[in-house]
Amino acid sequence: MAESKTTVKHDVTVDFGGIELTGALVHDNENRVLELELDEGPEPISISLQATASHPSPGTSSSRTGLNTRA
């Protein structure tokens, strides 16, 4: 079994287009979470649907990626 690892990089600025946020970028490999730690609290960058027991319906396509899930 692979060892769980959390990676942190400090003083990272993320540009969201209309706003820039600076904090510590944290990747929790075990829970498949990427978030920016700010003074106000964590700002999720990505989450794992599997970690929240959510799954896309078979045959669902993404308008952003054009990828389809298998039916």
PDB file of N, CA, C and O in Angstrom:
ATOM      1  N   MET A   1       0.843  -1.185   0.000  1.00  0.00           N
ATOM      2  CA  MET A   1       0.000   0.000   0.000  1.00  0.00           C
ATOM      3  C   MET A   1       0.883   1.240   0.000  1.00  0.00           C
ATOM      4  O   MET A   1       1.854   1.326   0.726  1.00  0.00           O
ATOM      5  N   ALA A   2       0.535   2.223  -0.842  1.00  0.00           N
ATOM      6  CA  ALA A   2       1.323   3.443  -0.958  1.00  0.00           C
ATOM      7  C   ALA A   2       1.149   4.318   0.282  1.00  0.00           C
ATOM      8  O   ALA A   2       0.075   4.374   0.869  1.00  0.00           O
ATOM      9  N   GLU A   3       2.219   4.988   0.638  1.00  0.00           N
ATOM     10  CA  GLU A   3       2.191   5.872   1.796  1.00  0.00           C
ATOM     11  C   GLU A   3       1.456   7.159   1.437  1.00  0.00           C
ATOM     12  O   GLU A   3       1.640   7.724   0.363  1.00  0.00           O
ATOM     13  N   SER A   4       0.591   7.615   2.343  1.00  0.00           N
ATOM     14  CA  SER A   4      -0.144   8.852   2.129  1.00  0.00           C
ATOM     15  C   SER A   4       0.817  10.027   2.261  1.00  0.00           C
ATOM     16  O   SER A   4       1.716  10.018   3.093  1.00  0.00           O
ATOM     17  N   LYS A   5       0.617  11.045   1.437  1.00  0.00           N
ATOM     18  CA  LYS A   5       1.520  12.179   1.464  1.00  0.00           C
ATOM     19  C   LYS A   5       0.756  13.465   1.203  1.00  0.00           C
ATOM     20  O   LYS A   5      -0.065  13.533   0.296  1.00  0.00           O
ATOM     21  N   THR A   6       1.041  14.475   1.998  1.00  0.00           N
ATOM     22  CA  THR A   6       0.500  15.807   1.790  1.00  0.00           C
ATOM     23  C   THR A   6       1.660  16.708   1.401  1.00  0.00           C
ATOM     24  O   THR A   6       2.691  16.703   2.060  1.00  0.00           O
ATOM     25  N   THR A   7       1.491  17.455   0.335  1.00  0.00           N
ATOM     26  CA  THR A   7       2.531  18.353  -0.154  1.00  0.00           C
ATOM     27  C   THR A   7       2.056  19.788   0.029  1.00  0.00           C
ATOM     28  O   THR A   7       0.910  20.113  -0.270  1.00  0.00           O
ATOM     29  N   VAL A   8       2.950  20.649   0.524  1.00  0.00           N
ATOM     30  CA  VAL A   8       2.617  22.050   0.757  1.00  0.00           C
ATOM     31  C   VAL A   8       3.669  22.929   0.080  1.00  0.00           C
ATOM     32  O   VAL A   8       4.866  22.676   0.199  1.00  0.00           O
ATOM     33  N   LYS A   9       3.199  23.949  -0.639  1.00  0.00           N
ATOM     34  CA  LYS A   9       4.100  24.956  -1.201  1.00  0.00           C
ATOM     35  C   LYS A   9       3.586  26.316  -0.744  1.00  0.00           C
ATOM     36  O   LYS A   9       2.435  26.666  -1.006  1.00  0.00           O
ATOM     37  N   HIS A  10       4.432  27.056  -0.057  1.00  0.00           N
ATOM     38  CA  HIS A  10       4.036  28.334   0.534  1.00  0.00           C
ATOM     39  C   HIS A  10       4.170  29.489  -0.461  1.00  0.00           C
ATOM     40  O   HIS A  10       4.918  29.407  -1.435  1.00  0.00           O
ATOM     41  N   ASP A  11       3.444  30.565  -0.182  1.00  0.00           N
ATOM     42  CA  ASP A  11       3.497  31.803  -0.965  1.00  0.00           C
ATOM     43  C   ASP A  11       3.198  31.586  -2.449  1.00  0.00           C
ATOM     44  O   ASP A  11       3.919  32.059  -3.322  1.00  0.00           O
ATOM     45  N   VAL A  12       2.111  30.885  -2.723  1.00  0.00           N
ATOM     46  CA  VAL A  12       1.663  30.651  -4.094  1.00  0.00           C
ATOM     47  C   VAL A  12       0.533  31.630  -4.406  1.00  0.00           C
ATOM     48  O   VAL A  12      -0.380  31.800  -3.603  1.00  0.00           O
ATOM     49  N   THR A  13       0.611  32.280  -5.572  1.00  0.00           N
ATOM     50  CA  THR A  13      -0.458  33.173  -6.010  1.00  0.00           C
ATOM     51  C   THR A  13      -1.222  32.493  -7.142  1.00  0.00           C
ATOM     52  O   THR A  13      -0.620  32.046  -8.111  1.00  0.00           O
ATOM     53  N   VAL A  14      -2.546  32.419  -6.976  1.00  0.00           N
ATOM     54  CA  VAL A  14      -3.416  31.828  -7.991  1.00  0.00           C
ATOM     55  C   VAL A  14      -4.271  32.945  -8.570  1.00  0.00           C
ATOM     56  O   VAL A  14      -4.923  33.682  -7.832  1.00  0.00           O
ATOM     57  N   ASP A  15      -4.252  33.068  -9.901  1.00  0.00           N
ATOM     58  CA  ASP A  15      -5.027  34.088 -10.601  1.00  0.00           C
ATOM     59  C   ASP A  15      -6.309  33.444 -11.129  1.00  0.00           C
ATOM     60  O   ASP A  15      -6.272  32.582 -11.997  1.00  0.00           O
ATOM     61  N   PHE A  16      -7.445  33.856 -10.578  1.00  0.00           N
ATOM     62  CA  PHE A  16      -8.742  33.324 -10.984  1.00  0.00           C
ATOM     63  C   PHE A  16      -9.393  34.169 -12.079  1.00  0.00           C
ATOM     64  O   PHE A  16     -10.565  34.026 -12.363  1.00  0.00           O
ATOM     65  N   GLY A  17      -8.644  35.068 -12.680  1.00  0.00           N
ATOM     66  CA  GLY A  17      -9.172  35.917 -13.749  1.00  0.00           C
ATOM     67  C   GLY A  17      -9.535  37.296 -13.239  1.00  0.00           C
ATOM     68  O   GLY A  17      -9.015  38.281 -13.705  1.00  0.00           O
ATOM     69  N   GLY A  18     -10.411  37.378 -12.263  1.00  0.00           N
ATOM     70  CA  GLY A  18     -10.822  38.662 -11.707  1.00  0.00           C
ATOM     71  C   GLY A  18     -10.256  38.912 -10.329  1.00  0.00           C
ATOM     72  O   GLY A  18     -10.407  39.991  -9.771  1.00  0.00           O
ATOM     73  N   ILE A  19      -9.596  37.908  -9.780  1.00  0.00           N
ATOM     74  CA  ILE A  19      -9.059  38.021  -8.418  1.00  0.00           C
ATOM     75  C   ILE A  19      -7.814  37.146  -8.298  1.00  0.00           C
ATOM     76  O   ILE A  19      -7.728  36.082  -8.899  1.00  0.00           O
ATOM     77  N   GLU A  20      -6.845  37.638  -7.549  1.00  0.00           N
ATOM     78  CA  GLU A  20      -5.652  36.853  -7.246  1.00  0.00           C
ATOM     79  C   GLU A  20      -5.644  36.561  -5.751  1.00  0.00           C
ATOM     80  O   GLU A  20      -5.911  37.452  -4.941  1.00  0.00           O
ATOM     81  N   LEU A  21      -5.351  35.315  -5.402  1.00  0.00           N
ATOM     82  CA  LEU A  21      -5.256  34.909  -4.002  1.00  0.00           C
ATOM     83  C   LEU A  21      -3.870  34.326  -3.755  1.00  0.00           C
ATOM     84  O   LEU A  21      -3.356  33.580  -4.588  1.00  0.00           O
ATOM     85  N   THR A  22      -3.289  34.655  -2.607  1.00  0.00           N
ATOM     86  CA  THR A  22      -1.961  34.148  -2.248  1.00  0.00           C
ATOM     87  C   THR A  22      -2.053  33.420  -0.929  1.00  0.00           C
ATOM     88  O   THR A  22      -2.659  33.904   0.026  1.00  0.00           O
ATOM     89  N   GLY A  23      -1.465  32.235  -0.890  1.00  0.00           N
ATOM     90  CA  GLY A  23      -1.457  31.432   0.330  1.00  0.00           C
ATOM     91  C   GLY A  23      -0.599  30.203   0.135  1.00  0.00           C
ATOM     92  O   GLY A  23       0.230  30.138  -0.775  1.00  0.00           O
ATOM     93  N   ALA A  24      -0.825  29.223   0.974  1.00  0.00           N
ATOM     94  CA  ALA A  24      -0.101  27.957   0.883  1.00  0.00           C
ATOM     95  C   ALA A  24      -0.936  26.979   0.070  1.00  0.00           C
ATOM     96  O   ALA A  24      -2.089  26.717   0.397  1.00  0.00           O
ATOM     97  N   LEU A  25      -0.355  26.449  -1.006  1.00  0.00           N
ATOM     98  CA  LEU A  25      -1.032  25.464  -1.836  1.00  0.00           C
ATOM     99  C   LEU A  25      -0.804  24.092  -1.214  1.00  0.00           C
ATOM    100  O   LEU A  25       0.336  23.683  -0.996  1.00  0.00           O
ATOM    101  N   VAL A  26      -1.893  23.403  -0.888  1.00  0.00           N
ATOM    102  CA  VAL A  26      -1.816  22.121  -0.182  1.00  0.00           C
ATOM    103  C   VAL A  26      -2.459  21.031  -1.035  1.00  0.00           C
ATOM    104  O   VAL A  26      -3.604  21.171  -1.465  1.00  0.00           O
ATOM    105  N   HIS A  27      -1.701  19.955  -1.268  1.00  0.00           N
ATOM    106  CA  HIS A  27      -2.235  18.794  -1.989  1.00  0.00           C
ATOM    107  C   HIS A  27      -2.265  17.623  -1.026  1.00  0.00           C
ATOM    108  O   HIS A  27      -1.236  17.168  -0.549  1.00  0.00           O
ATOM    109  N   ASP A  28      -3.462  17.153  -0.709  1.00  0.00           N
ATOM    110  CA  ASP A  28      -3.667  15.994   0.156  1.00  0.00           C
ATOM    111  C   ASP A  28      -3.912  14.805  -0.762  1.00  0.00           C
ATOM    112  O   ASP A  28      -5.003  14.643  -1.298  1.00  0.00           O
ATOM    113  N   ASN A  29      -2.882  13.997  -0.968  1.00  0.00           N
ATOM    114  CA  ASN A  29      -2.965  12.896  -1.923  1.00  0.00           C
ATOM    115  C   ASN A  29      -3.969  11.832  -1.487  1.00  0.00           C
ATOM    116  O   ASN A  29      -4.688  11.285  -2.315  1.00  0.00           O
ATOM    117  N   GLU A  30      -4.039  11.537  -0.206  1.00  0.00           N
ATOM    118  CA  GLU A  30      -4.953  10.496   0.277  1.00  0.00           C
ATOM    119  C   GLU A  30      -6.405  10.846  -0.008  1.00  0.00           C
ATOM    120  O   GLU A  30      -7.190  10.015  -0.445  1.00  0.00           O
ATOM    121  N   ASN A  31      -6.777  12.101   0.231  1.00  0.00           N
ATOM    122  CA  ASN A  31      -8.161  12.535   0.027  1.00  0.00           C
ATOM    123  C   ASN A  31      -8.388  13.192  -1.324  1.00  0.00           C
ATOM    124  O   ASN A  31      -9.490  13.637  -1.626  1.00  0.00           O
ATOM    125  N   ARG A  32      -7.333  13.273  -2.133  1.00  0.00           N
ATOM    126  CA  ARG A  32      -7.408  13.846  -3.481  1.00  0.00           C
ATOM    127  C   ARG A  32      -7.983  15.257  -3.465  1.00  0.00           C
ATOM    128  O   ARG A  32      -8.909  15.592  -4.200  1.00  0.00           O
ATOM    129  N   VAL A  33      -7.413  16.105  -2.588  1.00  0.00           N
ATOM    130  CA  VAL A  33      -7.875  17.476  -2.437  1.00  0.00           C
ATOM    131  C   VAL A  33      -6.716  18.431  -2.715  1.00  0.00           C
ATOM    132  O   VAL A  33      -5.607  18.217  -2.245  1.00  0.00           O
ATOM    133  N   LEU A  34      -6.996  19.478  -3.469  1.00  0.00           N
ATOM    134  CA  LEU A  34      -6.049  20.558  -3.715  1.00  0.00           C
ATOM    135  C   LEU A  34      -6.726  21.838  -3.262  1.00  0.00           C
ATOM    136  O   LEU A  34      -7.815  22.164  -3.723  1.00  0.00           O
ATOM    137  N   GLU A  35      -6.097  22.543  -2.318  1.00  0.00           N
ATOM    138  CA  GLU A  35      -6.697  23.778  -1.835  1.00  0.00           C
ATOM    139  C   GLU A  35      -5.629  24.811  -1.520  1.00  0.00           C
ATOM    140  O   GLU A  35      -4.466  24.479  -1.307  1.00  0.00           O
ATOM    141  N   LEU A  36      -6.041  26.065  -1.526  1.00  0.00           N
ATOM    142  CA  LEU A  36      -5.180  27.179  -1.194  1.00  0.00           C
ATOM    143  C   LEU A  36      -5.544  27.624   0.213  1.00  0.00           C
ATOM    144  O   LEU A  36      -6.675  28.035   0.464  1.00  0.00           O
ATOM    145  N   GLU A  37      -4.590  27.504   1.138  1.00  0.00           N
ATOM    146  CA  GLU A  37      -4.834  27.892   2.530  1.00  0.00           C
ATOM    147  C   GLU A  37      -4.628  29.396   2.664  1.00  0.00           C
ATOM    148  O   GLU A  37      -3.525  29.906   2.457  1.00  0.00           O
ATOM    149  N   LEU A  38      -5.710  30.103   3.002  1.00  0.00           N
ATOM    150  CA  LEU A  38      -5.691  31.553   3.164  1.00  0.00           C
ATOM    151  C   LEU A  38      -5.878  31.908   4.635  1.00  0.00           C
ATOM    152  O   LEU A  38      -6.274  31.057   5.436  1.00  0.00           O
ATOM    153  N   ASP A  39      -5.636  33.167   5.007  1.00  0.00           N
ATOM    154  CA  ASP A  39      -5.881  33.608   6.386  1.00  0.00           C
ATOM    155  C   ASP A  39      -7.341  33.399   6.765  1.00  0.00           C
ATOM    156  O   ASP A  39      -7.656  33.103   7.911  1.00  0.00           O
ATOM    157  N   GLU A  40      -8.249  33.533   5.789  1.00  0.00           N
ATOM    158  CA  GLU A  40      -9.686  33.393   6.034  1.00  0.00           C
ATOM    159  C   GLU A  40     -10.139  31.939   6.081  1.00  0.00           C
ATOM    160  O   GLU A  40     -11.272  31.649   6.423  1.00  0.00           O
ATOM    161  N   GLY A  41      -9.253  31.017   5.686  1.00  0.00           N
ATOM    162  CA  GLY A  41      -9.598  29.600   5.652  1.00  0.00           C
ATOM    163  C   GLY A  41      -9.224  29.003   4.308  1.00  0.00           C
ATOM    164  O   GLY A  41      -8.726  29.687   3.418  1.00  0.00           O
ATOM    165  N   PRO A  42      -9.495  27.709   4.120  1.00  0.00           N
ATOM    166  CA  PRO A  42      -9.111  27.049   2.877  1.00  0.00           C
ATOM    167  C   PRO A  42     -10.017  27.418   1.699  1.00  0.00           C
ATOM    168  O   PRO A  42     -11.222  27.567   1.859  1.00  0.00           O
ATOM    169  N   GLU A  43      -9.414  27.595   0.536  1.00  0.00           N
ATOM    170  CA  GLU A  43     -10.139  27.835  -0.709  1.00  0.00           C
ATOM    171  C   GLU A  43      -9.939  26.602  -1.589  1.00  0.00           C
ATOM    172  O   GLU A  43      -8.843  26.358  -2.080  1.00  0.00           O
ATOM    173  N   PRO A  44     -10.980  25.777  -1.761  1.00  0.00           N
ATOM    174  CA  PRO A  44     -10.816  24.567  -2.581  1.00  0.00           C
ATOM    175  C   PRO A  44     -10.461  24.915  -4.022  1.00  0.00           C
ATOM    176  O   PRO A  44     -11.087  25.772  -4.621  1.00  0.00           O
ATOM    177  N   ILE A  45      -9.449  24.248  -4.542  1.00  0.00           N
ATOM    178  CA  ILE A  45      -9.067  24.395  -5.938  1.00  0.00           C
ATOM    179  C   ILE A  45      -9.659  23.226  -6.726  1.00  0.00           C
ATOM    180  O   ILE A  45     -10.157  23.383  -7.818  1.00  0.00           O
ATOM    181  N   SER A  46      -9.596  22.028  -6.148  1.00  0.00           N
ATOM    182  CA  SER A  46     -10.233  20.864  -6.753  1.00  0.00           C
ATOM    183  C   SER A  46     -10.600  19.883  -5.656  1.00  0.00           C
ATOM    184  O   SER A  46     -10.012  19.883  -4.587  1.00  0.00           O
ATOM    185  N   ILE A  47     -11.586  19.065  -5.946  1.00  0.00           N
ATOM    186  CA  ILE A  47     -11.987  18.021  -5.015  1.00  0.00           C
ATOM    187  C   ILE A  47     -12.180  16.722  -5.776  1.00  0.00           C
ATOM    188  O   ILE A  47     -12.389  16.737  -6.987  1.00  0.00           O
ATOM    189  N   SER A  48     -12.111  15.646  -5.079  1.00  0.00           N
ATOM    190  CA  SER A  48     -12.358  14.349  -5.686  1.00  0.00           C
ATOM    191  C   SER A  48     -13.814  13.984  -5.490  1.00  0.00           C
ATOM    192  O   SER A  48     -14.310  13.963  -4.365  1.00  0.00           O
ATOM    193  N   LEU A  49     -14.508  13.694  -6.575  1.00  0.00           N
ATOM    194  CA  LEU A  49     -15.892  13.244  -6.443  1.00  0.00           C
ATOM    195  C   LEU A  49     -15.953  11.932  -5.680  1.00  0.00           C
ATOM    196  O   LEU A  49     -16.887  11.683  -4.923  1.00  0.00           O
ATOM    197  N   GLN A  50     -14.947  11.073  -5.857  1.00  0.00           N
ATOM    198  CA  GLN A  50     -14.921   9.795  -5.165  1.00  0.00           C
ATOM    199  C   GLN A  50     -14.775   9.986  -3.658  1.00  0.00           C
ATOM    200  O   GLN A  50     -15.354   9.241  -2.877  1.00  0.00           O
ATOM    201  N   ALA A  51     -14.026  10.997  -3.229  1.00  0.00           N
ATOM    202  CA  ALA A  51     -13.836  11.251  -1.800  1.00  0.00           C
ATOM    203  C   ALA A  51     -15.142  11.653  -1.130  1.00  0.00           C
ATOM    204  O   ALA A  51     -15.322  11.445   0.059  1.00  0.00           O
ATOM    205  N   THR A  52     -16.057  12.247  -1.896  1.00  0.00           N
ATOM    206  CA  THR A  52     -17.346  12.663  -1.343  1.00  0.00           C
ATOM    207  C   THR A  52     -18.453  11.683  -1.706  1.00  0.00           C
ATOM    208  O   THR A  52     -19.624  11.985  -1.537  1.00  0.00           O
ATOM    209  N   ALA A  53     -18.062  10.517  -2.228  1.00  0.00           N
ATOM    210  CA  ALA A  53     -19.009   9.464  -2.624  1.00  0.00           C
ATOM    211  C   ALA A  53     -19.948   9.926  -3.731  1.00  0.00           C
ATOM    212  O   ALA A  53     -21.040   9.418  -3.883  1.00  0.00           O
ATOM    213  N   SER A  54     -19.521  10.913  -4.517  1.00  0.00           N
ATOM    214  CA  SER A  54     -20.295  11.387  -5.661  1.00  0.00           C
ATOM    215  C   SER A  54     -19.673  10.823  -6.928  1.00  0.00           C
ATOM    216  O   SER A  54     -18.463  10.731  -7.051  1.00  0.00           O
ATOM    217  N   HIS A  55     -20.503  10.441  -7.862  1.00  0.00           N
ATOM    218  CA  HIS A  55     -20.024   9.886  -9.121  1.00  0.00           C
ATOM    219  C   HIS A  55     -20.876  10.435 -10.252  1.00  0.00           C
ATOM    220  O   HIS A  55     -22.094  10.525 -10.125  1.00  0.00           O
ATOM    221  N   PRO A  56     -20.248  10.804 -11.383  1.00  0.00           N
ATOM    222  CA  PRO A  56     -21.051  11.263 -12.520  1.00  0.00           C
ATOM    223  C   PRO A  56     -21.873  10.115 -13.082  1.00  0.00           C
ATOM    224  O   PRO A  56     -21.470   8.958 -13.018  1.00  0.00           O
ATOM    225  N   SER A  57     -23.016  10.432 -13.621  1.00  0.00           N
ATOM    226  CA  SER A  57     -23.865   9.409 -14.236  1.00  0.00           C
ATOM    227  C   SER A  57     -23.191   8.872 -15.488  1.00  0.00           C
ATOM    228  O   SER A  57     -22.532   9.622 -16.211  1.00  0.00           O
ATOM    229  N   PRO A  58     -23.347   7.574 -15.776  1.00  0.00           N
ATOM    230  CA  PRO A  58     -22.783   7.016 -17.018  1.00  0.00           C
ATOM    231  C   PRO A  58     -23.312   7.758 -18.238  1.00  0.00           C
ATOM    232  O   PRO A  58     -24.485   8.123 -18.293  1.00  0.00           O
ATOM    233  N   GLY A  59     -22.424   8.030 -19.184  1.00  0.00           N
ATOM    234  CA  GLY A  59     -22.819   8.729 -20.397  1.00  0.00           C
ATOM    235  C   GLY A  59     -22.803  10.236 -20.271  1.00  0.00           C
ATOM    236  O   GLY A  59     -23.096  10.947 -21.214  1.00  0.00           O
ATOM    237  N   THR A  60     -22.439  10.759 -19.098  1.00  0.00           N
ATOM    238  CA  THR A  60     -22.380  12.199 -18.889  1.00  0.00           C
ATOM    239  C   THR A  60     -21.156  12.761 -19.588  1.00  0.00           C
ATOM    240  O   THR A  60     -20.080  12.199 -19.510  1.00  0.00           O
ATOM    241  N   SER A  61     -21.318  13.890 -20.272  1.00  0.00           N
ATOM    242  CA  SER A  61     -20.174  14.518 -20.921  1.00  0.00           C
ATOM    243  C   SER A  61     -19.893  15.860 -20.265  1.00  0.00           C
ATOM    244  O   SER A  61     -20.778  16.505 -19.721  1.00  0.00           O
ATOM    245  N   SER A  62     -18.629  16.258 -20.332  1.00  0.00           N
ATOM    246  CA  SER A  62     -18.220  17.532 -19.795  1.00  0.00           C
ATOM    247  C   SER A  62     -18.115  18.550 -20.924  1.00  0.00           C
ATOM    248  O   SER A  62     -17.432  18.304 -21.916  1.00  0.00           O
ATOM    249  N   SER A  63     -18.778  19.670 -20.779  1.00  0.00           N
ATOM    250  CA  SER A  63     -18.697  20.704 -21.811  1.00  0.00           C
ATOM    251  C   SER A  63     -17.324  21.353 -21.808  1.00  0.00           C
ATOM    252  O   SER A  63     -16.871  21.866 -22.824  1.00  0.00           O
ATOM    253  N   ARG A  64     -16.616  21.303 -20.663  1.00  0.00           N
ATOM    254  CA  ARG A  64     -15.273  21.892 -20.588  1.00  0.00           C
ATOM    255  C   ARG A  64     -14.226  21.019 -21.240  1.00  0.00           C
ATOM    256  O   ARG A  64     -13.356  21.503 -21.934  1.00  0.00           O
ATOM    257  N   THR A  65     -14.292  19.702 -20.998  1.00  0.00           N
ATOM    258  CA  THR A  65     -13.245  18.819 -21.503  1.00  0.00           C
ATOM    259  C   THR A  65     -13.667  18.031 -22.729  1.00  0.00           C
ATOM    260  O   THR A  65     -12.829  17.551 -23.467  1.00  0.00           O
ATOM    261  N   GLY A  66     -14.981  17.879 -22.922  1.00  0.00           N
ATOM    262  CA  GLY A  66     -15.473  17.078 -24.038  1.00  0.00           C
ATOM    263  C   GLY A  66     -15.365  15.577 -23.768  1.00  0.00           C
ATOM    264  O   GLY A  66     -15.651  14.774 -24.629  1.00  0.00           O
ATOM    265  N   LEU A  67     -14.955  15.212 -22.542  1.00  0.00           N
ATOM    266  CA  LEU A  67     -14.819  13.796 -22.199  1.00  0.00           C
ATOM    267  C   LEU A  67     -16.163  13.226 -21.778  1.00  0.00           C
ATOM    268  O   LEU A  67     -16.995  13.904 -21.194  1.00  0.00           O
ATOM    269  N   ASN A  68     -16.361  11.959 -22.062  1.00  0.00           N
ATOM    270  CA  ASN A  68     -17.584  11.255 -21.670  1.00  0.00           C
ATOM    271  C   ASN A  68     -17.253  10.157 -20.674  1.00  0.00           C
ATOM    272  O   ASN A  68     -16.215   9.513 -20.787  1.00  0.00           O
ATOM    273  N   THR A  69     -18.164   9.935 -19.725  1.00  0.00           N
ATOM    274  CA  THR A  69     -18.029   8.776 -18.849  1.00  0.00           C
ATOM    275  C   THR A  69     -18.606   7.577 -19.582  1.00  0.00           C
ATOM    276  O   THR A  69     -19.443   7.708 -20.456  1.00  0.00           O
ATOM    277  N   ARG A  70     -18.154   6.408 -19.231  1.00  0.00           N
ATOM    278  CA  ARG A  70     -18.637   5.194 -19.885  1.00  0.00           C
ATOM    279  C   ARG A  70     -20.011   4.801 -19.382  1.00  0.00           C
ATOM    280  O   ARG A  70     -20.309   4.899 -18.218  1.00  0.00           O
ATOM    281  N   ALA A  71     -20.828   4.358 -20.291  1.00  0.00           N
ATOM    282  CA  ALA A  71     -22.176   3.916 -19.928  1.00  0.00           C
ATOM    283  C   ALA A  71     -22.134   2.491 -19.446  1.00  0.00           C
ATOM    284  O   ALA A  71     -21.259   1.738 -19.732  1.00  0.00           O
TER     285      ALA A  71
END
